[in-house]
Short mmCIF file of C-alpha atoms in Angstrom, two decimals:
data_model
loop_
_atom_site.label_atom_id
_atom_site.label_comp_id
_atom_site.label_asym_id
_atom_site.label_seq_id
_atom_site.Cartn_x
_atom_site.Cartn_y
_atom_site.Cartn_z
CA MET D 450 11.02 3.93 15.68
CA ILE D 451 7.88 2.96 13.91
CA SER D 452 8.82 0.34 10.61
CA ARG D 453 6.63 0.98 7.60
CA ARG D 454 4.68 -2.70 7.64
CA ARG D 455 3.99 -1.50 11.66
CA PHE D 456 2.91 1.81 10.14
CA LEU D 457 0.72 0.96 7.81
CA GLU D 458 -0.92 -1.43 9.91
CA GLY D 459 -1.77 0.67 12.49
CA SER D 460 -2.48 4.09 10.01
CA VAL D 461 -6.34 3.13 9.47
CA THR D 462 -6.92 2.79 13.22
CA ALA D 463 -5.02 5.60 14.79
CA GLY D 464 -4.79 8.39 11.77
CA LEU D 465 -6.92 10.75 12.68
CA ALA D 466 -5.95 10.60 16.42
CA VAL D 467 -2.19 11.30 15.46
CA ALA D 468 -3.41 13.55 13.09
CA SER D 469 -4.50 16.18 15.71
CA ARG D 470 -1.27 15.59 17.69
CA SER D 471 0.64 15.69 14.26
CA LEU D 472 0.58 19.00 14.10
CA THR D 473 2.08 20.33 16.92
CA ASN D 474 4.08 17.85 17.19
CA THR D 475 6.05 18.46 13.88
CA ALA D 476 7.24 22.06 14.28
CA ALA D 477 8.66 20.79 17.97
CA ALA D 478 10.33 17.98 15.61
CA GLN D 479 11.76 20.03 12.78
CA ASP D 480 13.03 22.52 16.21
CA LYS D 481 14.89 19.82 17.48
CA ASP D 482 15.98 18.10 14.57
CA THR D 483 18.30 20.84 13.45
CA ASP D 484 20.87 20.86 10.70
CA ALA D 485 23.44 20.95 13.14
CA SER D 486 22.56 17.84 15.12
CA LEU D 487 21.89 15.62 11.95
CA PRO D 488 24.63 13.50 9.79
CA PRO D 489 24.92 15.62 6.42
CA SER D 490 23.14 13.31 3.92
CA LEU D 491 20.34 13.98 6.40
CA ALA D 492 20.32 17.31 6.86
CA LYS D 493 20.62 18.20 3.28
CA LEU D 494 17.26 16.80 2.73
CA LYS D 495 14.07 19.62 2.06
CA SER D 496 10.45 18.76 2.18
CA ARG D 497 8.92 17.60 -1.48
CA LYS D 498 5.58 18.20 1.02
CA SER D 499 4.33 20.88 -1.61
CA GLU D 500 4.66 18.17 -4.26
CA ALA D 501 1.70 16.51 -3.39
CA THR D 502 -1.96 17.60 -4.33
CA PRO D 503 -4.51 16.06 -2.38
CA ILE D 504 -7.65 14.18 -4.22
CA SER D 505 -10.27 15.90 -5.21
CA ARG D 506 -14.32 15.80 -4.45
CA GLU D 507 -14.47 15.63 -8.12
CA GLU D 508 -12.24 12.48 -8.68
CA ARG D 509 -14.35 10.91 -6.23
CA HIS D 510 -16.98 11.39 -8.10
CA GLU D 511 -15.22 9.81 -11.12
CA ARG D 512 -14.40 6.89 -9.19
CA GLN D 513 -18.17 6.39 -7.90
CA GLN D 514 -19.41 6.61 -11.52
CA ARG D 515 -16.57 4.42 -12.56
CA ALA D 516 -18.01 1.90 -10.07
CA ARG D 517 -22.00 2.03 -11.21
CA GLN D 518 -20.51 1.14 -14.85
CA LEU D 519 -18.84 -2.36 -13.42
CA MET D 520 -21.75 -3.13 -11.12
CA THR D 521 -23.99 -2.72 -14.85
CA GLU D 522 -21.50 -4.31 -16.71
CA ASN D 523 -21.15 -7.68 -13.38
CA ALA D 524 -25.36 -6.96 -12.34
CA LEU D 525 -25.09 -6.21 -9.24
CA ASP D 526 -27.73 -3.94 -7.90
CA ALA D 527 -25.39 -1.98 -4.51
CA ILE D 528 -22.14 -2.18 -2.69
CA VAL D 529 -22.25 -2.00 0.46
CA LEU D 530 -18.50 -0.43 1.95
CA MET D 531 -17.34 0.32 5.51
CA GLU D 532 -14.24 1.09 7.05
CA GLY D 533 -11.07 1.03 5.30
CA THR D 534 -9.60 1.61 2.30
CA SER D 535 -11.71 1.32 0.06
CA LEU D 536 -14.41 3.70 1.43
CA ARG D 537 -11.12 6.12 1.83
CA TYR D 538 -10.64 5.77 -1.49
CA PHE D 539 -14.70 6.04 -2.75
CA THR D 540 -15.18 8.66 -0.53
CA GLY D 541 -12.26 10.21 1.38
CA ILE D 542 -14.01 9.58 4.91
CA ARG D 543 -11.85 8.11 7.17
CA TRP D 544 -13.55 6.13 9.98
CA TRP D 545 -12.80 3.92 12.62
CA GLY D 546 -15.61 2.22 15.07
CA GLY D 547 -14.67 -1.21 15.82
CA GLU D 548 -17.72 -3.27 16.46
CA ARG D 549 -20.76 -0.25 15.41
CA THR D 550 -22.24 -0.81 12.03
CA PHE D 551 -20.83 2.42 9.96
CA ALA D 552 -21.72 2.00 6.20
CA LEU D 553 -22.03 3.87 2.51
CA VAL D 554 -24.43 1.54 0.33
CA LEU D 555 -23.66 2.39 -2.95
CA PRO D 556 -26.30 1.81 -5.73
CA ALA D 557 -25.61 1.28 -9.63
CA LYS D 558 -28.90 3.68 -10.07
CA GLY D 559 -30.11 5.96 -7.50
CA ALA D 560 -27.99 8.04 -4.69
CA ALA D 561 -25.93 6.28 -1.87
CA PHE D 562 -26.75 6.19 1.62
CA TYR D 563 -24.94 5.91 4.92
CA VAL D 564 -26.01 4.24 7.57
CA CYS D 565 -24.05 5.41 10.83
CA PRO D 566 -24.57 4.95 14.82
CA ALA D 567 -26.23 8.05 16.28
CA PHE D 568 -23.80 9.10 18.27
CA GLU D 569 -21.36 9.57 15.55
CA GLU D 570 -23.47 11.78 13.50
CA GLY D 571 -21.24 14.51 13.40
CA ARG D 572 -18.30 13.62 12.95
CA ALA D 573 -19.69 11.18 10.06
CA ARG D 574 -21.95 14.40 8.44
CA GLU D 575 -18.24 16.52 9.34
CA GLN D 576 -15.99 13.90 6.84
CA ILE D 577 -19.08 13.40 4.79
CA THR D 578 -19.13 16.83 3.87
CA ASN D 579 -16.16 16.24 1.53
CA ALA D 580 -17.33 13.15 -0.04
CA PRO D 581 -18.73 13.36 -3.88
CA ASP D 582 -22.65 13.41 -2.17
CA GLY D 583 -21.42 15.75 0.87
CA GLU D 584 -24.29 18.26 0.16
CA LYS D 585 -27.42 17.29 0.55
CA PRO D 586 -26.29 12.95 1.88
CA ASP D 587 -28.81 10.65 3.13
CA VAL D 588 -27.49 9.82 6.48
CA ARG D 589 -29.58 7.01 8.30
CA ILE D 590 -28.48 7.17 11.79
CA TRP D 591 -29.17 4.10 14.47
CA GLN D 592 -29.73 4.68 18.45
CA GLU D 593 -27.65 1.92 20.23
CA ASP D 594 -30.20 -0.20 21.24
CA GLU D 595 -31.53 -0.53 17.45
CA SER D 596 -30.53 -2.62 14.57
CA PRO D 597 -28.12 -1.03 12.05
CA TYR D 598 -28.99 -3.62 9.95
CA GLN D 599 -32.35 -2.75 9.38
CA ARG D 600 -31.30 0.72 8.26
CA ILE D 601 -29.36 -0.73 5.16
CA ALA D 602 -32.52 -3.33 4.37
CA GLN D 603 -34.81 -0.25 4.66
CA GLY D 604 -32.92 2.12 2.36
CA LEU D 605 -32.81 -0.79 0.20
CA LYS D 606 -36.06 -1.07 -0.03
CA ASP D 607 -36.07 3.40 -0.28
CA ARG D 608 -34.42 1.99 -3.62
CA GLY D 609 -36.10 -0.44 -4.79
CA ILE D 610 -33.79 -3.16 -4.46
CA VAL D 611 -34.78 -5.56 -2.11
CA SER D 612 -34.78 -8.85 -3.80
CA GLY D 613 -31.22 -7.18 -5.69
CA LYS D 614 -28.22 -8.07 -5.96
CA LEU D 615 -25.92 -6.83 -2.81
CA ALA D 616 -21.74 -6.88 -3.45
CA LEU D 617 -20.13 -6.30 0.24
CA GLU D 618 -16.81 -5.29 -0.16
CA GLU D 619 -13.94 -7.50 0.73
CA THR D 620 -12.54 -6.79 4.38
CA VAL D 621 -16.58 -6.30 5.60
CA ARG D 622 -16.23 -8.61 8.82
CA PHE D 623 -18.23 -11.71 9.14
CA VAL D 624 -20.51 -10.30 12.10
CA PHE D 625 -21.48 -7.29 9.54
CA ALA D 626 -22.52 -9.52 6.92
CA ASP D 627 -24.21 -11.77 8.35
CA GLY D 628 -26.21 -9.15 9.94
CA ILE D 629 -26.97 -7.55 6.31
CA SER D 630 -27.81 -10.43 5.45
CA LYS D 631 -30.21 -11.44 7.70
CA ALA D 632 -32.24 -8.03 7.91
CA ALA D 633 -32.05 -8.01 3.60
CA SER D 634 -32.69 -11.75 3.55
CA GLN D 635 -34.81 -11.20 0.15
CA ALA D 636 -31.14 -9.46 -1.48
CA THR D 637 -28.21 -12.31 -2.74
CA THR D 638 -25.70 -11.21 -1.15
CA ALA D 639 -22.03 -11.32 -3.46
CA SER D 640 -18.41 -9.70 -3.98
CA ALA D 641 -17.94 -6.74 -4.76
CA THR D 642 -14.58 -7.42 -5.59
CA PRO D 643 -15.12 -6.89 -9.27
CA VAL D 644 -15.93 -3.00 -8.83
CA THR D 645 -13.40 -2.82 -6.15
CA ALA D 646 -10.99 -3.87 -7.36
CA GLY D 647 -11.58 -2.96 -11.16
CA CYS D 648 -11.55 0.39 -9.76
CA ARG D 649 -8.39 1.00 -7.70
CA MET D 650 -6.52 -1.55 -10.03
CA ILE D 651 -6.31 1.37 -12.85
CA LYS D 652 -4.25 4.59 -11.64
CA SER D 653 -5.40 8.01 -12.79
CA PRO D 654 -2.37 9.79 -13.91
CA HIS D 655 -2.89 11.59 -10.57
CA GLU D 656 -2.15 8.43 -9.03
CA VAL D 657 0.23 7.50 -10.71
CA ALA D 658 2.38 10.87 -9.87
CA LEU D 659 1.33 10.18 -5.96
CA MET D 660 2.99 6.88 -6.42
CA ARG D 661 5.70 7.76 -8.15
CA LEU D 662 6.57 10.61 -5.71
CA ALA D 663 6.50 7.89 -2.42
CA ALA D 664 8.67 5.93 -4.34
CA GLN D 665 11.39 8.67 -4.96
CA VAL D 666 11.15 9.84 -1.44
CA THR D 667 11.54 6.68 -0.46
CA LEU D 668 15.04 6.37 -2.34
CA ALA D 669 16.35 9.85 -1.61
CA ALA D 670 15.34 8.68 2.33
CA TYR D 671 16.99 5.39 2.01
CA GLU D 672 20.04 6.75 0.18
CA ALA D 673 20.45 9.43 3.13
CA ALA D 674 20.39 6.82 5.61
CA TYR D 675 23.20 4.96 3.57
CA LEU D 676 25.68 7.24 3.28
CA ALA D 677 25.42 7.85 7.43
CA VAL D 678 25.35 4.15 8.89
CA LYS D 679 28.65 3.46 10.82
CA ASP D 680 30.09 -0.11 11.92
CA GLY D 681 28.77 -1.88 14.79
CA MET D 682 24.82 0.68 14.40
CA THR D 683 22.27 -1.19 16.04
CA GLN D 684 18.94 -2.09 14.20
CA PRO D 685 17.16 0.75 15.64
CA GLN D 686 19.47 3.22 14.77
CA LEU D 687 19.87 2.64 11.09
CA GLU D 688 15.79 2.25 11.11
CA GLY D 689 16.05 5.34 13.13
CA LEU D 690 17.80 7.31 10.12
CA VAL D 691 15.40 6.14 7.42
CA GLN D 692 12.52 7.23 9.46
CA LYS D 693 13.84 10.55 10.56
CA ALA D 694 14.90 10.91 6.41
CA HIS D 695 11.22 10.81 5.59
CA ASP D 696 10.73 13.28 8.23
CA ARG D 697 12.70 15.49 6.45
CA LEU D 698 11.44 14.67 3.33
CA GLY D 699 7.65 15.53 4.00
CA PHE D 700 6.29 12.09 4.76
CA THR D 701 5.68 9.38 7.17
CA GLY D 702 7.53 6.24 6.22
CA GLY D 703 10.39 4.46 7.44
CA ALA D 704 11.82 0.53 6.75
CA ASP D 705 12.86 -2.58 8.42
CA VAL D 706 16.03 -3.61 8.41
CA GLN D 707 17.96 -6.81 8.45
CA VAL D 708 21.29 -8.22 8.61
CA GLY D 709 23.77 -10.50 7.73
CA GLU D 710 22.02 -14.58 7.97
CA PHE D 711 18.78 -12.61 9.26
CA SER D 712 17.80 -10.77 5.42
CA ALA D 713 17.67 -14.62 4.80
CA PHE D 714 14.23 -13.99 6.54
CA PRO D 715 12.04 -12.13 3.68
CA HIS D 716 10.26 -10.16 6.25
CA GLY D 717 12.62 -10.24 8.70
CA SER D 718 14.17 -11.48 12.30
CA VAL D 719 13.19 -10.87 15.99
CA THR D 720 16.50 -11.18 16.37
CA PRO D 721 18.78 -7.88 17.30
CA GLN D 722 21.21 -7.42 15.27
CA LEU D 723 24.45 -4.99 14.29
CA VAL D 724 26.02 -3.52 11.35
CA HIS D 725 29.09 -4.55 10.31
CA GLU D 726 31.42 -4.29 7.00
CA GLY D 727 31.56 -7.10 4.87
CA THR D 728 27.88 -8.05 5.83
CA ILE D 729 24.54 -7.68 3.86
CA VAL D 730 22.53 -4.68 5.31
CA LEU D 731 18.40 -5.33 3.80
CA MET D 732 15.92 -2.41 4.06
CA ASP D 733 12.60 -2.92 3.21
CA GLY D 734 9.86 -0.06 3.89
CA GLY D 735 7.82 3.06 1.85
CA CYS D 736 6.33 5.55 2.72
CA ALA D 737 2.50 7.19 2.29
CA VAL D 738 1.90 10.67 0.52
CA GLU D 739 -1.28 11.44 0.40
CA GLY D 740 -2.55 8.00 0.88
CA TYR D 741 -1.04 6.02 -1.71
CA GLN D 742 2.18 3.64 -1.13
CA SER D 743 5.67 3.21 -2.04
CA ASP D 744 7.05 -0.18 -1.34
CA ILE D 745 11.22 -0.27 -2.15
CA THR D 746 14.02 -2.53 -1.26
CA ARG D 747 17.49 -1.76 -0.97
CA THR D 748 20.29 -4.45 -0.45
CA TYR D 749 24.58 -3.37 0.28
CA VAL D 750 27.50 -4.05 1.86
CA LEU D 751 29.32 -1.67 3.76
CA GLY D 752 32.65 -2.41 2.68
CA LYS D 753 33.72 -5.01 0.00
CA ALA D 754 30.98 -7.50 -0.81
CA SER D 755 31.90 -11.32 -1.57
CA ASP D 756 32.08 -13.00 -4.77
CA LYS D 757 28.81 -15.32 -3.79
CA MET D 758 27.55 -12.21 -2.65
CA ASN D 759 28.13 -10.24 -6.08
CA LYS D 760 26.92 -13.29 -8.20
CA VAL D 761 23.70 -13.67 -6.55
CA PHE D 762 23.09 -9.89 -6.45
CA ASP D 763 23.37 -10.14 -10.22
CA ILE D 764 20.72 -12.79 -10.81
CA VAL D 765 18.40 -11.46 -8.54
CA LEU D 766 19.24 -7.94 -10.76
CA ARG D 767 18.69 -9.62 -14.25
CA ALA D 768 15.53 -11.29 -12.77
CA GLN D 769 13.95 -8.10 -11.67
CA SER D 770 15.75 -6.35 -15.23
CA ALA D 771 13.89 -9.72 -17.08
CA ALA D 772 10.44 -8.89 -14.90
CA LEU D 773 10.65 -5.56 -16.31
CA ALA D 774 10.75 -6.84 -19.90
CA ALA D 775 8.45 -8.68 -20.24
CA ALA D 776 5.79 -6.79 -18.31
CA ARG D 777 3.08 -4.95 -20.82
CA PRO D 778 -0.88 -4.82 -21.66
CA GLY D 779 -1.78 -7.65 -21.98
CA VAL D 780 0.32 -10.59 -20.24
CA GLU D 781 -0.67 -12.85 -17.92
CA CYS D 782 0.36 -11.67 -14.41
CA GLY D 783 2.01 -15.38 -13.76
CA ALA D 784 4.06 -14.87 -17.02
CA ILE D 785 5.88 -11.55 -15.76
CA ASP D 786 6.43 -14.12 -12.35
CA ALA D 787 7.81 -16.86 -14.39
CA ALA D 788 10.17 -14.37 -16.65
CA ALA D 789 12.00 -13.86 -13.29
CA ARG D 790 12.30 -17.28 -11.92
CA LYS D 791 13.70 -18.83 -14.90
CA VAL D 792 16.73 -16.61 -14.31
CA VAL D 793 16.91 -17.45 -11.18
CA THR D 794 16.01 -20.95 -11.46
CA ASP D 795 18.99 -20.68 -14.79
CA GLY D 796 21.17 -18.96 -12.35
CA GLY D 797 21.31 -21.96 -9.62
CA TYR D 798 19.05 -21.11 -7.13
CA GLY D 799 16.08 -23.08 -8.16
CA PRO D 800 13.75 -25.28 -8.80
CA ASP D 801 10.40 -23.33 -7.85
CA TYR D 802 10.29 -21.50 -4.51
CA LYS D 803 13.34 -23.06 -2.88
CA TYR D 804 15.42 -19.92 -3.19
CA PHE D 805 13.75 -17.34 -4.45
CA THR D 806 10.84 -18.07 -1.66
CA HIS D 807 7.53 -15.85 -2.28
CA ARG D 808 5.72 -14.06 -5.62
CA LEU D 809 7.35 -12.00 -7.84
CA GLY D 810 5.34 -8.66 -6.63
CA HIS D 811 1.55 -7.04 -5.68
CA GLY D 812 -0.24 -4.67 -6.45
CA MET D 813 0.30 -1.06 -4.93
CA GLY D 814 -2.14 2.15 -4.27
CA MET D 815 -3.78 3.35 -1.47
CA ASP D 816 -2.99 -0.32 0.49
CA GLY D 817 0.88 -1.44 0.29
CA HIS D 818 -0.79 -4.95 -1.09
CA GLU D 819 -3.50 -4.85 -3.75
CA TRP D 820 -4.08 -6.21 -6.54
CA PRO D 821 -2.58 -7.62 -9.45
CA TYR D 822 -0.58 -10.22 -7.86
CA LEU D 823 2.37 -11.22 -10.12
CA VAL D 824 2.34 -14.88 -9.09
CA ARG D 825 2.33 -18.18 -10.24
CA GLY D 826 -0.67 -19.33 -11.95
CA ASN D 827 -2.57 -15.24 -12.10
CA PRO D 828 -4.46 -15.24 -15.34
CA THR D 829 -4.79 -11.80 -15.03
CA LYS D 830 -3.69 -9.78 -18.16
CA LEU D 831 -2.14 -6.87 -17.27
CA GLN D 832 -3.36 -3.36 -18.34
CA GLY D 833 -2.44 -0.14 -18.51
CA ASN D 834 -1.91 2.18 -15.82
CA MET D 835 -1.26 -0.76 -12.92
CA THR D 836 1.03 -0.28 -10.50
CA THR D 837 2.95 -3.70 -9.38
CA SER D 838 5.75 -4.04 -6.61
CA ASN D 839 9.33 -5.57 -8.99
CA GLU D 840 11.11 -7.90 -6.42
CA PRO D 841 12.98 -11.25 -6.48
CA GLY D 842 15.16 -12.34 -4.52
CA ILE D 843 17.44 -15.51 -3.18
CA TYR D 844 17.48 -16.31 0.01
CA ILE D 845 19.98 -18.51 1.70
CA ARG D 846 19.49 -19.70 5.01
CA GLY D 847 21.93 -19.37 7.23
CA GLU D 848 24.11 -16.74 4.94
CA PHE D 849 22.38 -14.39 3.79
CA GLY D 850 19.11 -13.22 1.20
CA ILE D 851 19.30 -10.46 -1.18
CA ARG D 852 16.72 -8.73 -2.81
CA LEU D 853 15.90 -5.61 -5.00
CA GLU D 854 12.74 -4.21 -5.46
CA ASP D 855 10.98 -0.80 -7.11
CA ASP D 856 7.42 0.16 -8.08
CA MET D 857 6.53 -0.80 -11.46
CA HIS D 858 4.19 1.01 -13.94
CA ILE D 859 1.92 -0.79 -16.72
CA MET D 860 2.41 1.87 -19.69
CA GLU D 861 1.20 1.43 -23.14
CA ASN D 862 3.92 -0.71 -24.60
CA GLY D 863 6.13 -2.16 -21.87
CA ALA D 864 6.94 -0.94 -18.86
CA GLU D 865 8.56 1.59 -15.81
CA LEU D 866 10.06 1.31 -12.63
CA PHE D 867 9.66 4.71 -10.35
CA THR D 868 12.55 4.73 -9.14
CA PRO D 869 16.34 3.80 -10.96
CA GLN D 870 17.73 0.04 -10.48
CA THR D 871 20.49 -0.55 -7.87
CA VAL D 872 23.58 -1.42 -9.74
CA SER D 873 26.01 -2.96 -6.80
CA LEU D 874 26.06 -3.73 -3.68
CA GLU D 875 28.80 -1.95 -3.07
CA ALA D 876 27.70 1.10 -4.39
CA PRO D 877 23.83 0.98 -4.12
CA PHE D 878 22.92 4.30 -4.99
CA ALA D 879 25.72 4.90 -7.33
CA LYS D 880 24.21 7.21 -10.73
CA THR D 881 24.22 4.88 -14.01
#
């Protein structure tokens, strides 16, 4: 079973290799997993794949135009994007290349250009076709014994920005950044985060719709798995149910499961565990819908919860509600964390990070963790159409942990969760 976190870590590298096989494997898997072979709660699930509309070339063109506007506002002459999420965001290109340089240089003024290994030109042009400049791209190739950095430097010279301010996307490796700075020695290098984060933090209605669908899919998968769980089930068995439920719903997804005292490890333990009546079960995971992530945690008990479990659950639920009520445009990210943390501390599980051991939340989008971060001291002010997680938790080592996580959308006058809050440890998916 590939958990959600492990899936996201490996998806960039393996994505295209898997895609070619998945077309064949999907039909075979559907034939294998007939309704009769599945628990009833999974068998009744229907694919929602048709509800997901891909991001268009026109939308990516608008993103590049917004990036140019932010470059001008931040006195940047060009940004450099390499393998990773921001390249996909602005172009739709899914690239992997290891130590070989493949780059997009997007100037504030003038046409973009690509720098590509010569032997990869065919693969590059195949994907660039669907990018905003795909009809007549400027692709500059380099042979194995040549310097890609000289190609970048020449491109800057051709655009008249030899001595300009060149901003690098934050995940560009040092070896690439160092090579660029030496070859384009007259240019000043800077961070492209004001541009990449400035664009990606604010979601379009289309992006919000994809994220809402992803959250709904994951919650439906969790409920189906919960209804099929049995006393004595292993972690891999329960995680397998979550993965299979996502598959039935039409998307790749999963969850990490932690049981009993190991639920007090916020990101899990490697110790094998069994689900038993009366013990805490914590599921944390999500899926990707057209590249946009969900991240949801549900905590529950099979059978009857103890009084202490119910007390802690109530505090965590109230903390999540307090954060939701505090979130609106103009409020600092740190204040949202503070609203939730106050409830936890007032409930007897403070101070600071003693039991609520992590920040309240993180931005979400094409990456499961991105800007902005709901953490103490972050002065970034929320804006409409930002999306974050809202995930308070209390973790009592040696006993149990409880975390409730839903994905939150900042609206004009407040905030909403994409999925209904859970209201009970014993009936986590009950409708209110």
